[in-house]
PDB file of C-alpha atoms in Angstrom:
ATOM      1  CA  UNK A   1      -8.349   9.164  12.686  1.00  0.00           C
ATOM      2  CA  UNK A   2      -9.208   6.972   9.703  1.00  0.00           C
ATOM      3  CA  UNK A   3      -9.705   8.898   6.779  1.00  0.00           C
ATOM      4  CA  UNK A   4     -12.410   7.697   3.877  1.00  0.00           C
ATOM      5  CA  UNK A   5     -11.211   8.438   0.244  1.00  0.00           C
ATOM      6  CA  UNK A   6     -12.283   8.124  -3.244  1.00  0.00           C
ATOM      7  CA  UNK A   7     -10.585   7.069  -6.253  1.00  0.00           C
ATOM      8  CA  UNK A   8     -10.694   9.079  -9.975  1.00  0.00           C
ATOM      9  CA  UNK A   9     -11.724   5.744 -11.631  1.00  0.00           C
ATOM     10  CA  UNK A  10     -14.766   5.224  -9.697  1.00  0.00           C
ATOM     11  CA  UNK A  11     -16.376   7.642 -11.689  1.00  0.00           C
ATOM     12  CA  UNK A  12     -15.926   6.985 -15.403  1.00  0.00           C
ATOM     13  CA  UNK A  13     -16.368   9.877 -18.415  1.00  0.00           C
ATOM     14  CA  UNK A  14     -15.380  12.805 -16.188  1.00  0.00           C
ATOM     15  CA  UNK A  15     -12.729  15.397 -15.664  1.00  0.00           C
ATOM     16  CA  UNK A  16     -10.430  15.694 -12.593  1.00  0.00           C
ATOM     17  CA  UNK A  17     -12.072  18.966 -11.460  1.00  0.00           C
ATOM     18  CA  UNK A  18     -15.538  17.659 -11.811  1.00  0.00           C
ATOM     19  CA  UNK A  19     -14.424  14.433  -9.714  1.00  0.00           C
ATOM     20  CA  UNK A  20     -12.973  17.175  -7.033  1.00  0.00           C
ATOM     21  CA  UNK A  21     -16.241  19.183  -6.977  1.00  0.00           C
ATOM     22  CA  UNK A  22     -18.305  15.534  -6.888  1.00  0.00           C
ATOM     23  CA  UNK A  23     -16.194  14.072  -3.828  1.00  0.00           C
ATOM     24  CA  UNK A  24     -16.397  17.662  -1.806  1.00  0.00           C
ATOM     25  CA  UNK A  25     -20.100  17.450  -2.004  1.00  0.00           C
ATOM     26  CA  UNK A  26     -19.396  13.812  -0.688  1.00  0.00           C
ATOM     27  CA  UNK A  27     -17.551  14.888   2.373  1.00  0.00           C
ATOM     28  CA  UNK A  28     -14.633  12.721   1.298  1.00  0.00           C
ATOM     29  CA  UNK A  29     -11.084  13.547   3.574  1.00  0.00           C
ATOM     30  CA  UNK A  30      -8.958  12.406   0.397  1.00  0.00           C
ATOM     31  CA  UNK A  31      -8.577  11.657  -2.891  1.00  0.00           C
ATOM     32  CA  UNK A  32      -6.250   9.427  -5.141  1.00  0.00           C
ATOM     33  CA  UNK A  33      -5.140   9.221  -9.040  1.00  0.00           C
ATOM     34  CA  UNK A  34      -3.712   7.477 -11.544  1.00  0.00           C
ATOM     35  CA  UNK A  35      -1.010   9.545 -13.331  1.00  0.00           C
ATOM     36  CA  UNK A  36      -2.456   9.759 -16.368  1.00  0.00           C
ATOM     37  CA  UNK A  37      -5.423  11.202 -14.900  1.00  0.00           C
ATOM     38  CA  UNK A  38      -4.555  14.988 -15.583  1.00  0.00           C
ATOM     39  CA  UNK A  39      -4.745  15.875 -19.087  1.00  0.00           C
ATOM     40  CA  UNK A  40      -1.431  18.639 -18.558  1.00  0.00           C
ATOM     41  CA  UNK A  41       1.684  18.037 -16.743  1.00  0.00           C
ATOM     42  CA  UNK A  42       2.396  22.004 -17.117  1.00  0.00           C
ATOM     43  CA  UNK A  43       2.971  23.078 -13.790  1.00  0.00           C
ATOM     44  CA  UNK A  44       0.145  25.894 -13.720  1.00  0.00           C
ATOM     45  CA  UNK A  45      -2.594  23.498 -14.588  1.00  0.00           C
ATOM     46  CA  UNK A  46      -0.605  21.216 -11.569  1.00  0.00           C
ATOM     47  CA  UNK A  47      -0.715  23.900  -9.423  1.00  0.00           C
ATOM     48  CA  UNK A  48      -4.453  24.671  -9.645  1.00  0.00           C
ATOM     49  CA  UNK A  49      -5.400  20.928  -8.885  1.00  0.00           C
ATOM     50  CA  UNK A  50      -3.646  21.455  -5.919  1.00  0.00           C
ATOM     51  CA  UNK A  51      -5.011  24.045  -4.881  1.00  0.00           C
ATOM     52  CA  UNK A  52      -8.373  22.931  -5.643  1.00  0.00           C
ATOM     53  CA  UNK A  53      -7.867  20.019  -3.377  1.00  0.00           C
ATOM     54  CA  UNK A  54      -6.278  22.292  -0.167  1.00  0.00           C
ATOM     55  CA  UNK A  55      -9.656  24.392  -0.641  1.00  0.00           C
ATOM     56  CA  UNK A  56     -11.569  21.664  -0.488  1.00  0.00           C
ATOM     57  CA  UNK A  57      -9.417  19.976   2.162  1.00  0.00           C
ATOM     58  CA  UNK A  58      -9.039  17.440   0.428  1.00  0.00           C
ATOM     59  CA  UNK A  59      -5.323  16.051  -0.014  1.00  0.00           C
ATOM     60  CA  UNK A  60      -4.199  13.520  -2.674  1.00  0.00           C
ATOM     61  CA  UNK A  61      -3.808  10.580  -0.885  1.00  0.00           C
ATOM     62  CA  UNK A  62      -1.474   8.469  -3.669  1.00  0.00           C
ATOM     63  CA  UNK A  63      -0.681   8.432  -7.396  1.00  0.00           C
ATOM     64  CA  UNK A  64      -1.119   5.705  -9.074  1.00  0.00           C
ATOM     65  CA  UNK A  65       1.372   3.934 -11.525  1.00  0.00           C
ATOM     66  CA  UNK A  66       0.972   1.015 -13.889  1.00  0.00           C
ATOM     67  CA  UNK A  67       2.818  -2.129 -14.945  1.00  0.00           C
ATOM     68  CA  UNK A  68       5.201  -4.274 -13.618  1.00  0.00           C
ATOM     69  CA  UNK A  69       9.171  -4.931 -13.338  1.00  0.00           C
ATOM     70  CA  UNK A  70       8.433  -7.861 -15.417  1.00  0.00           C
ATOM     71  CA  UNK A  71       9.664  -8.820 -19.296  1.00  0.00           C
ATOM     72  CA  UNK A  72      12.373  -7.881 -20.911  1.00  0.00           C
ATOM     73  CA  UNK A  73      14.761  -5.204 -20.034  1.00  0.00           C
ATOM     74  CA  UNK A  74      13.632  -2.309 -22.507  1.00  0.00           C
ATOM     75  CA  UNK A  75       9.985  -3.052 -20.808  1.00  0.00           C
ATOM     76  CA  UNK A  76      11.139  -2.953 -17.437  1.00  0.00           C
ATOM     77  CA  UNK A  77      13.241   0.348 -17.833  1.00  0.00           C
ATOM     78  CA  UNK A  78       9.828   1.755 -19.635  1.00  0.00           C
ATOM     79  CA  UNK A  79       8.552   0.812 -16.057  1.00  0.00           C
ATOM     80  CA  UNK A  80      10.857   2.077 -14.031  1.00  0.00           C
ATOM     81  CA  UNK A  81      10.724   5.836 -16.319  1.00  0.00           C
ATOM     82  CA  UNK A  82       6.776   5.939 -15.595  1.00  0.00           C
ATOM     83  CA  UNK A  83       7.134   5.074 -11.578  1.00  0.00           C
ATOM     84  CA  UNK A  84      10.089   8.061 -11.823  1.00  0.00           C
ATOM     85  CA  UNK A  85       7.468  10.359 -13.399  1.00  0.00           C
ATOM     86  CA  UNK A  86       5.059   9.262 -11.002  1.00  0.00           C
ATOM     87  CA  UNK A  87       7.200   9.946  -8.211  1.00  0.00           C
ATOM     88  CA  UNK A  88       8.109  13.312  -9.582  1.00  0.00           C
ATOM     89  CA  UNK A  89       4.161  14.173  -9.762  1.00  0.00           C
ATOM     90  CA  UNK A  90       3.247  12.932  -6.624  1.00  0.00           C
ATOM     91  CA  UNK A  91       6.600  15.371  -5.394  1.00  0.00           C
ATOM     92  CA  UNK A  92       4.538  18.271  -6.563  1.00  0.00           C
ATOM     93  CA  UNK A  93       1.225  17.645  -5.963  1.00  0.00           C
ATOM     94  CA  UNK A  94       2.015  17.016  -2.376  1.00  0.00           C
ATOM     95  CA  UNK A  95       0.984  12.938  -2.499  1.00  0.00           C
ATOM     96  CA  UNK A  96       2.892  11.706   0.017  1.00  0.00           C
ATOM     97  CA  UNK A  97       2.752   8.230  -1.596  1.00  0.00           C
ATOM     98  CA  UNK A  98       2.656   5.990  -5.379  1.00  0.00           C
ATOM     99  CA  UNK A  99       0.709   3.252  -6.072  1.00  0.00           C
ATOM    100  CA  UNK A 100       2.898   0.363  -7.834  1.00  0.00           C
ATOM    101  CA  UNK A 101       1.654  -3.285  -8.853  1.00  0.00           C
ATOM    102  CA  UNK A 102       2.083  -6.337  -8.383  1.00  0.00           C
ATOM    103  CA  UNK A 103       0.260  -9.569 -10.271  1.00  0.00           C
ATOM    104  CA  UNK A 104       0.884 -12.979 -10.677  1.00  0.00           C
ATOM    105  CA  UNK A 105       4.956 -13.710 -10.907  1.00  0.00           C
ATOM    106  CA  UNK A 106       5.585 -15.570 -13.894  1.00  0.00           C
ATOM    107  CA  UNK A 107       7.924 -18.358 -13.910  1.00  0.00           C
ATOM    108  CA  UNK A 108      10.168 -16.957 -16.522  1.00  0.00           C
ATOM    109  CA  UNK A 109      10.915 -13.373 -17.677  1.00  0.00           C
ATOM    110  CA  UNK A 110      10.504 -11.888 -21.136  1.00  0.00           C
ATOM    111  CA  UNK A 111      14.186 -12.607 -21.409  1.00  0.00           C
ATOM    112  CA  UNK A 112      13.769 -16.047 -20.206  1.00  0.00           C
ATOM    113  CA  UNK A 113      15.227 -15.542 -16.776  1.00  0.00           C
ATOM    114  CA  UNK A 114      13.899 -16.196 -13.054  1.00  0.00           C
ATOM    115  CA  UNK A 115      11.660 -12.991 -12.562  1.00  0.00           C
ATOM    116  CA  UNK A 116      12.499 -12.795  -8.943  1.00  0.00           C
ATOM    117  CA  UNK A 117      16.028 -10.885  -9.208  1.00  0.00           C
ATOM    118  CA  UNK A 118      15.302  -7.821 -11.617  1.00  0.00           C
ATOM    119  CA  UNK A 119      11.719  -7.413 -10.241  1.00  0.00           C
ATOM    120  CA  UNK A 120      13.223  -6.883  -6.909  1.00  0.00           C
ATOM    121  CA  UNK A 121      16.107  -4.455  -8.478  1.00  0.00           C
ATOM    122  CA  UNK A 122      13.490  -2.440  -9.798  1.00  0.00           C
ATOM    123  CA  UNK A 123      11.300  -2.092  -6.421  1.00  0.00           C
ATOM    124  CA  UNK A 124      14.434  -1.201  -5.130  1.00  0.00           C
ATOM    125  CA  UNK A 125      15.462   1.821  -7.685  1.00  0.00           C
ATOM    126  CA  UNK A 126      12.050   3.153  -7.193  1.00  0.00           C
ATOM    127  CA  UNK A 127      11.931   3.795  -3.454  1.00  0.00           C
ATOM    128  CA  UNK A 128      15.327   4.450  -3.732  1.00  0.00           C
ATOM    129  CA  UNK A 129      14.350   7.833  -6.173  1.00  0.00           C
ATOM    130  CA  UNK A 130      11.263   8.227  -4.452  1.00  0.00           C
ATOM    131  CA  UNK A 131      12.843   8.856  -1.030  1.00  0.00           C
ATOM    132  CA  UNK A 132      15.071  11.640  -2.712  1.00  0.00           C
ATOM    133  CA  UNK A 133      11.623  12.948  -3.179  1.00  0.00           C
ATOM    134  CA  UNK A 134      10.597  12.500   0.381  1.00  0.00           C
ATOM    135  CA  UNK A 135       8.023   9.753  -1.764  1.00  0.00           C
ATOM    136  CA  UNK A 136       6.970   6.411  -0.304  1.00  0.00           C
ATOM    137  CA  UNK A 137       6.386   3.626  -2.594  1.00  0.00           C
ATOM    138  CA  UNK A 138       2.967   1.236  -1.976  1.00  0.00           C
ATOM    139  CA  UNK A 139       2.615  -2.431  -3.225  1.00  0.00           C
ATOM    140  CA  UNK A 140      -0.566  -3.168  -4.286  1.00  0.00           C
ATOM    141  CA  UNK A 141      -1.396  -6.818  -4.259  1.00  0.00           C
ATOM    142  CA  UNK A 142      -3.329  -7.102  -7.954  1.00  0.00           C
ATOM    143  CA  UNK A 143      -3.527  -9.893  -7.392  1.00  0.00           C
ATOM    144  CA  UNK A 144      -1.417 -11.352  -5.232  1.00  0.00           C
ATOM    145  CA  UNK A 145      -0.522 -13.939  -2.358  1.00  0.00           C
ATOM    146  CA  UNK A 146       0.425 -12.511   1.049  1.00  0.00           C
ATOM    147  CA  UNK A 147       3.217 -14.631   1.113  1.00  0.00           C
ATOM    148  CA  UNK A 148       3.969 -13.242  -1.724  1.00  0.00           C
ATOM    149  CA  UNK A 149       3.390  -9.414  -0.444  1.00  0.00           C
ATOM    150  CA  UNK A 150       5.455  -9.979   2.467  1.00  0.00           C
ATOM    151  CA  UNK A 151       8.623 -11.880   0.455  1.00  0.00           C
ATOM    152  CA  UNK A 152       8.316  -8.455  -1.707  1.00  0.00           C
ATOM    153  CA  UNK A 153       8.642  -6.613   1.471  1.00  0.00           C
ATOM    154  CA  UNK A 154      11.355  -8.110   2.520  1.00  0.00           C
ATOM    155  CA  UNK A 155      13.941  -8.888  -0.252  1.00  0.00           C
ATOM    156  CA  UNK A 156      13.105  -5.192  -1.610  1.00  0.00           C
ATOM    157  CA  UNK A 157      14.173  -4.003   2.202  1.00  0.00           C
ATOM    158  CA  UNK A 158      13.754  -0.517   1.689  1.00  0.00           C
ATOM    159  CA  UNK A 159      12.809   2.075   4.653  1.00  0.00           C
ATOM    160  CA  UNK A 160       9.888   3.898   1.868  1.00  0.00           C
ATOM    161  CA  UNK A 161       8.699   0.719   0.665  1.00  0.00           C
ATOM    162  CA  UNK A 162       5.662  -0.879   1.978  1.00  0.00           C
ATOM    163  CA  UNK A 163       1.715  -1.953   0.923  1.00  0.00           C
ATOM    164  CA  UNK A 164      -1.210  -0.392  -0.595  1.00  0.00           C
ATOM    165  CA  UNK A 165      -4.056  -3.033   0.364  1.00  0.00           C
ATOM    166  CA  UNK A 166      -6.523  -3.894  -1.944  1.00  0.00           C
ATOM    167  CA  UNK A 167     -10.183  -5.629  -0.599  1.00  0.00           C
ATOM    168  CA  UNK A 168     -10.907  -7.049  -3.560  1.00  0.00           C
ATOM    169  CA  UNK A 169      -7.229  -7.687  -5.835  1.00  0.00           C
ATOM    170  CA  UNK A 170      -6.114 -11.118  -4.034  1.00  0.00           C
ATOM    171  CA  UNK A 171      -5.659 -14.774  -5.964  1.00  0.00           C
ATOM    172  CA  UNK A 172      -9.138 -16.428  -5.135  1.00  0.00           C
ATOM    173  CA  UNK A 173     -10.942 -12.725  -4.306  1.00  0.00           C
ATOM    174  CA  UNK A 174     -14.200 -11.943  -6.320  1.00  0.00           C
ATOM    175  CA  UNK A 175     -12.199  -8.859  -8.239  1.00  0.00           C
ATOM    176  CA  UNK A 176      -8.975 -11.118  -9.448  1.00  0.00           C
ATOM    177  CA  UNK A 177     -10.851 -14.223 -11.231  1.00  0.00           C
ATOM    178  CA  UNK A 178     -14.319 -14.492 -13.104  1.00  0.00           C
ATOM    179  CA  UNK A 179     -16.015 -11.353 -12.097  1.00  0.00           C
ATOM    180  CA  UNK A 180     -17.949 -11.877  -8.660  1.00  0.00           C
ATOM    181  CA  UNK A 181     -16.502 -15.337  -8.532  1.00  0.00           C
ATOM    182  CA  UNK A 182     -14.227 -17.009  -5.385  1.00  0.00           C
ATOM    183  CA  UNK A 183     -12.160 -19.717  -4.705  1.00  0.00           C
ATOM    184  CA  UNK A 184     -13.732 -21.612  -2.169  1.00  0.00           C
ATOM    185  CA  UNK A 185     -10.025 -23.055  -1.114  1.00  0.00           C
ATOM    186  CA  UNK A 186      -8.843 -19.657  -0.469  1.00  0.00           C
ATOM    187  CA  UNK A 187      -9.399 -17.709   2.468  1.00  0.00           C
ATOM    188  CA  UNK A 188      -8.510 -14.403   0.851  1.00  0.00           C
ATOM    189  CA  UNK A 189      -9.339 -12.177   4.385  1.00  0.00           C
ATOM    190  CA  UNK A 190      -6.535 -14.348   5.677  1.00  0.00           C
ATOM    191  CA  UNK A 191      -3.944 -12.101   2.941  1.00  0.00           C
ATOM    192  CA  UNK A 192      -5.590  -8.970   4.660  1.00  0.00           C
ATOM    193  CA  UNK A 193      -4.825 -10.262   7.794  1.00  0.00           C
ATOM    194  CA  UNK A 194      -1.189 -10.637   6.870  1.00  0.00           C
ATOM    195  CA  UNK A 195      -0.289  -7.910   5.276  1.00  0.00           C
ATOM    196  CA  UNK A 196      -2.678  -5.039   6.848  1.00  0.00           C
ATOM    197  CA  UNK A 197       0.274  -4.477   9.843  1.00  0.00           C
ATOM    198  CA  UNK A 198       2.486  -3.285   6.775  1.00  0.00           C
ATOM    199  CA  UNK A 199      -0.315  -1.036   4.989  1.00  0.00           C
ATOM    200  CA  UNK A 200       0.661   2.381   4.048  1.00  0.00           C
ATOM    201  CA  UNK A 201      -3.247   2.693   2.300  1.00  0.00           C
ATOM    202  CA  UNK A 202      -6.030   0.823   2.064  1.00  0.00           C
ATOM    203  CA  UNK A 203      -8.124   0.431  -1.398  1.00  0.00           C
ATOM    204  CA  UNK A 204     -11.842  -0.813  -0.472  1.00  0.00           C
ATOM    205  CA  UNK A 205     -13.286  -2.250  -3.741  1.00  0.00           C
ATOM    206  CA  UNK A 206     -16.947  -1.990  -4.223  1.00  0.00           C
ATOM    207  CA  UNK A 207     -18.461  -4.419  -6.437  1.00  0.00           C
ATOM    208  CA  UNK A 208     -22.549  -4.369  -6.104  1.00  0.00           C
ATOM    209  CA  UNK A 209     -23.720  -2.581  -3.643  1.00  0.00           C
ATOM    210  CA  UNK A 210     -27.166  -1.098  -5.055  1.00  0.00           C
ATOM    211  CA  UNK A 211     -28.901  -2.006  -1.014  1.00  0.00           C
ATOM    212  CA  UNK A 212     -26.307   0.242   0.657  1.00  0.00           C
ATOM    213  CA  UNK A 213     -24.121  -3.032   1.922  1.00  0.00           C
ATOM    214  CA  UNK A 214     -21.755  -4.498  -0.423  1.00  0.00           C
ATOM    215  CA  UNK A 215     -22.532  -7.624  -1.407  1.00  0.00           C
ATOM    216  CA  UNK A 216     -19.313  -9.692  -2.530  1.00  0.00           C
ATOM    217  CA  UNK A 217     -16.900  -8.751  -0.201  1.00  0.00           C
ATOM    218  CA  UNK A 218     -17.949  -9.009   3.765  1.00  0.00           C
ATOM    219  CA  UNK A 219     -16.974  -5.804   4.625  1.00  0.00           C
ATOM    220  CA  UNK A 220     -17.393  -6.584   8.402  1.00  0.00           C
ATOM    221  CA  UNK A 221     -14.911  -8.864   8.345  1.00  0.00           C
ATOM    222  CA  UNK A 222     -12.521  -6.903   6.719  1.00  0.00           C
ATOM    223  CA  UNK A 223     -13.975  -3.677   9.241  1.00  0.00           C
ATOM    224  CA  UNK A 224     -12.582  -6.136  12.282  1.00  0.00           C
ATOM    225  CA  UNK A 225      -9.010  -6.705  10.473  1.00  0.00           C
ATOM    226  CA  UNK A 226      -8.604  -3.349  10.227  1.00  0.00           C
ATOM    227  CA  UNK A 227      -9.338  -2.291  13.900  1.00  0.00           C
ATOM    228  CA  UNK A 228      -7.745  -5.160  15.070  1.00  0.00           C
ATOM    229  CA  UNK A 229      -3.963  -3.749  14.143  1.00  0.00           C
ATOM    230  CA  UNK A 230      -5.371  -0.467  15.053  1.00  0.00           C
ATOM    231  CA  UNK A 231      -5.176   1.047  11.172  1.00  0.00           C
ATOM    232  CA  UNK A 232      -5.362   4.883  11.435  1.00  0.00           C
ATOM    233  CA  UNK A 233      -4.532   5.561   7.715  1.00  0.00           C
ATOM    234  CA  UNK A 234      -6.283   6.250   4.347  1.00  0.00           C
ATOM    235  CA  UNK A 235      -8.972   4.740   3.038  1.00  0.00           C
ATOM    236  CA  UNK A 236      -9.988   4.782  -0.402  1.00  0.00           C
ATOM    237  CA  UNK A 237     -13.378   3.756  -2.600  1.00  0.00           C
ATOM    238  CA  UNK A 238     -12.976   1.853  -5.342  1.00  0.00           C
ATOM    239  CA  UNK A 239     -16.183   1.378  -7.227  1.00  0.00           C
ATOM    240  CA  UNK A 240     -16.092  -0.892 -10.087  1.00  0.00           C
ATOM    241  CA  UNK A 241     -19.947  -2.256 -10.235  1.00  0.00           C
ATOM    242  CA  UNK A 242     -22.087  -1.264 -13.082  1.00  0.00           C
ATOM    243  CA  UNK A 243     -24.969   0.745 -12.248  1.00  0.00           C
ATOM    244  CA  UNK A 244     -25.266   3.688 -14.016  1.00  0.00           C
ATOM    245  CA  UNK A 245     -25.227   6.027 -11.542  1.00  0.00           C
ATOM    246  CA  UNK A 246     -21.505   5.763  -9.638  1.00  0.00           C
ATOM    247  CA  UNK A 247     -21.956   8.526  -7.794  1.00  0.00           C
ATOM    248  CA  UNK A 248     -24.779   7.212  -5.623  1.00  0.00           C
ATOM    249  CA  UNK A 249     -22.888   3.715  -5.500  1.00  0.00           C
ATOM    250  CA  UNK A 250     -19.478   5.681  -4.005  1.00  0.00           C
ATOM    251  CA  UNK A 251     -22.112   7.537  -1.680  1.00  0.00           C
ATOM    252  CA  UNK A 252     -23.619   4.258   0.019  1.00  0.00           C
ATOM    253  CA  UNK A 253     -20.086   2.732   0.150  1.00  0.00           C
ATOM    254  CA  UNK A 254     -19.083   5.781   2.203  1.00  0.00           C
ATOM    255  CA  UNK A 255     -22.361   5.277   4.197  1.00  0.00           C
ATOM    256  CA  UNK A 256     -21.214   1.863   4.910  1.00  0.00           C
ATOM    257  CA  UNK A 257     -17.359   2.520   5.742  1.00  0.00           C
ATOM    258  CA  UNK A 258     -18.504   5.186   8.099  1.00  0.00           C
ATOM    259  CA  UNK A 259     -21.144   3.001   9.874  1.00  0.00           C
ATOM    260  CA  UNK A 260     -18.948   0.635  10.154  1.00  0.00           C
ATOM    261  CA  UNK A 261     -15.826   2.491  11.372  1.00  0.00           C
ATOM    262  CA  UNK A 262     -17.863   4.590  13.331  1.00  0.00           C
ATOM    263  CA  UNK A 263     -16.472   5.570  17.065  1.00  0.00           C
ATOM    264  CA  UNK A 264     -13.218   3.820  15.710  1.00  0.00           C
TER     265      UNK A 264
END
């Protein structure tokens, strides 16, 4: 059974609890963070998140982890320490999952070398520690080719290492480039399409969608791609529009997931 999420960051100036108490009187089936979310890393204030969320029935779907195993070595080992203290959080919290990145590949490193080789190393360490944890590491395309995705996937060749889909993160999608902008030359559904068979979560950006249907992403396309590899995962709201009040906007972008996915 598909199960509709929100993300912390979709609602801006509050507090984890508050965002708990605001997506139970949602009905949401799961929630995700960034680590830095929680103020404390002590395990009693750990403990009563999580126990928060399992009264609410709500588990944490991922944790999320910034940067990239890109530049020069000190910044790539700063990296790899943040997804190893992400890894460690989601191990107590109970996430089953991290969020990592991925962006445009530069052609040379911060040292000056082909990116390719040490970005693919550090993938590597990650779900390697994470599935001493019983962790599985996500890609998220941010943005990203899925040719691209799918060489990651492949060269990094680990068991725990897979996607985290984003709707609106690909090169030539509304989110990546000038805000609400696409490339007409790029048929950004047809990354979806590629990489959805591999997706260990799904993000679902929302954009503007003041009418109740988003507006810059056709989310009945991307409502068919899903269903048509039979996706029975997580999936998890995203809003990054600008009306003021975010907590109506993650409401009708729940509305529209669910009348979309309904009977599915």
């Amino acid at each position: 059974m598909i199960k509709i999420g929100c993300n912390f960051l979709s609602l801006q100036n509050t507090d984890v609890e508050t965002f708990l108490d605001v997506a139970h009187d949602l009905r949401m089936d799961i929630v995700d963070f960034h680590y830095r979310a929680f103020p404390s890393t002590d395990p009693e204030y750990l403990s009563g998140i999580k126990l928060k969320c399992l009264k609410y029935g709500m588990p944490i779907g991922y944790i999320g982890v910034s940067g990239l195993f890109v530049g020069n070595a000190a910044e790539r080992e700063e990296h790899a320490q943040n997804c190893r203290d992400a890894i460690d959080l989601a191990a107590f919290l109970g996430s089953p999952l991290i969020r990592a990145f991925c962006a445009v590949i530069p052609e040379k490193n911060g040292d000056g070398d082909d990116p390719w080789p040490a970005m693919i190393q550090g993938y590597q360490d990650a779900a390697d520690y994470a599935a001493t944890k019983g962790i599985a590491v996500g890609l998220q395309n941010h943005p990203s080719t899925g040719d691209d995705m799918l060489r990651i996937r492949s060269e990094t060749n680990r068991e725990n290492f897979s996607f985290i889909m984003d709707t609106g993160q690909w090169v030539g999608s509304p989110g990546s480039g000038p805000r609400g902008e696409t490339d007409p030359d790029i048929d950004f559904y047809e990354f979806m399409e590629q990489t959805v068979p591999y997706a260990l979560y799904v993000r679902t950006k929302f954009y503007k969608n003041e009418s109740g249907t988003e507006e810059w992403l056709d989310y009945e396309r991307i409502a068919d791609i899903l269903k048509s590899v039979n996706y029975n995962g997580c999936i998890s709201i995203v809003y990054e529009g600008e009306h003021p009040d975010r907590i109506d906007q993650v409401r009708k972008a729940a509305s529209q997931l669910r009348t979309l996915l309904a009977g599915y």
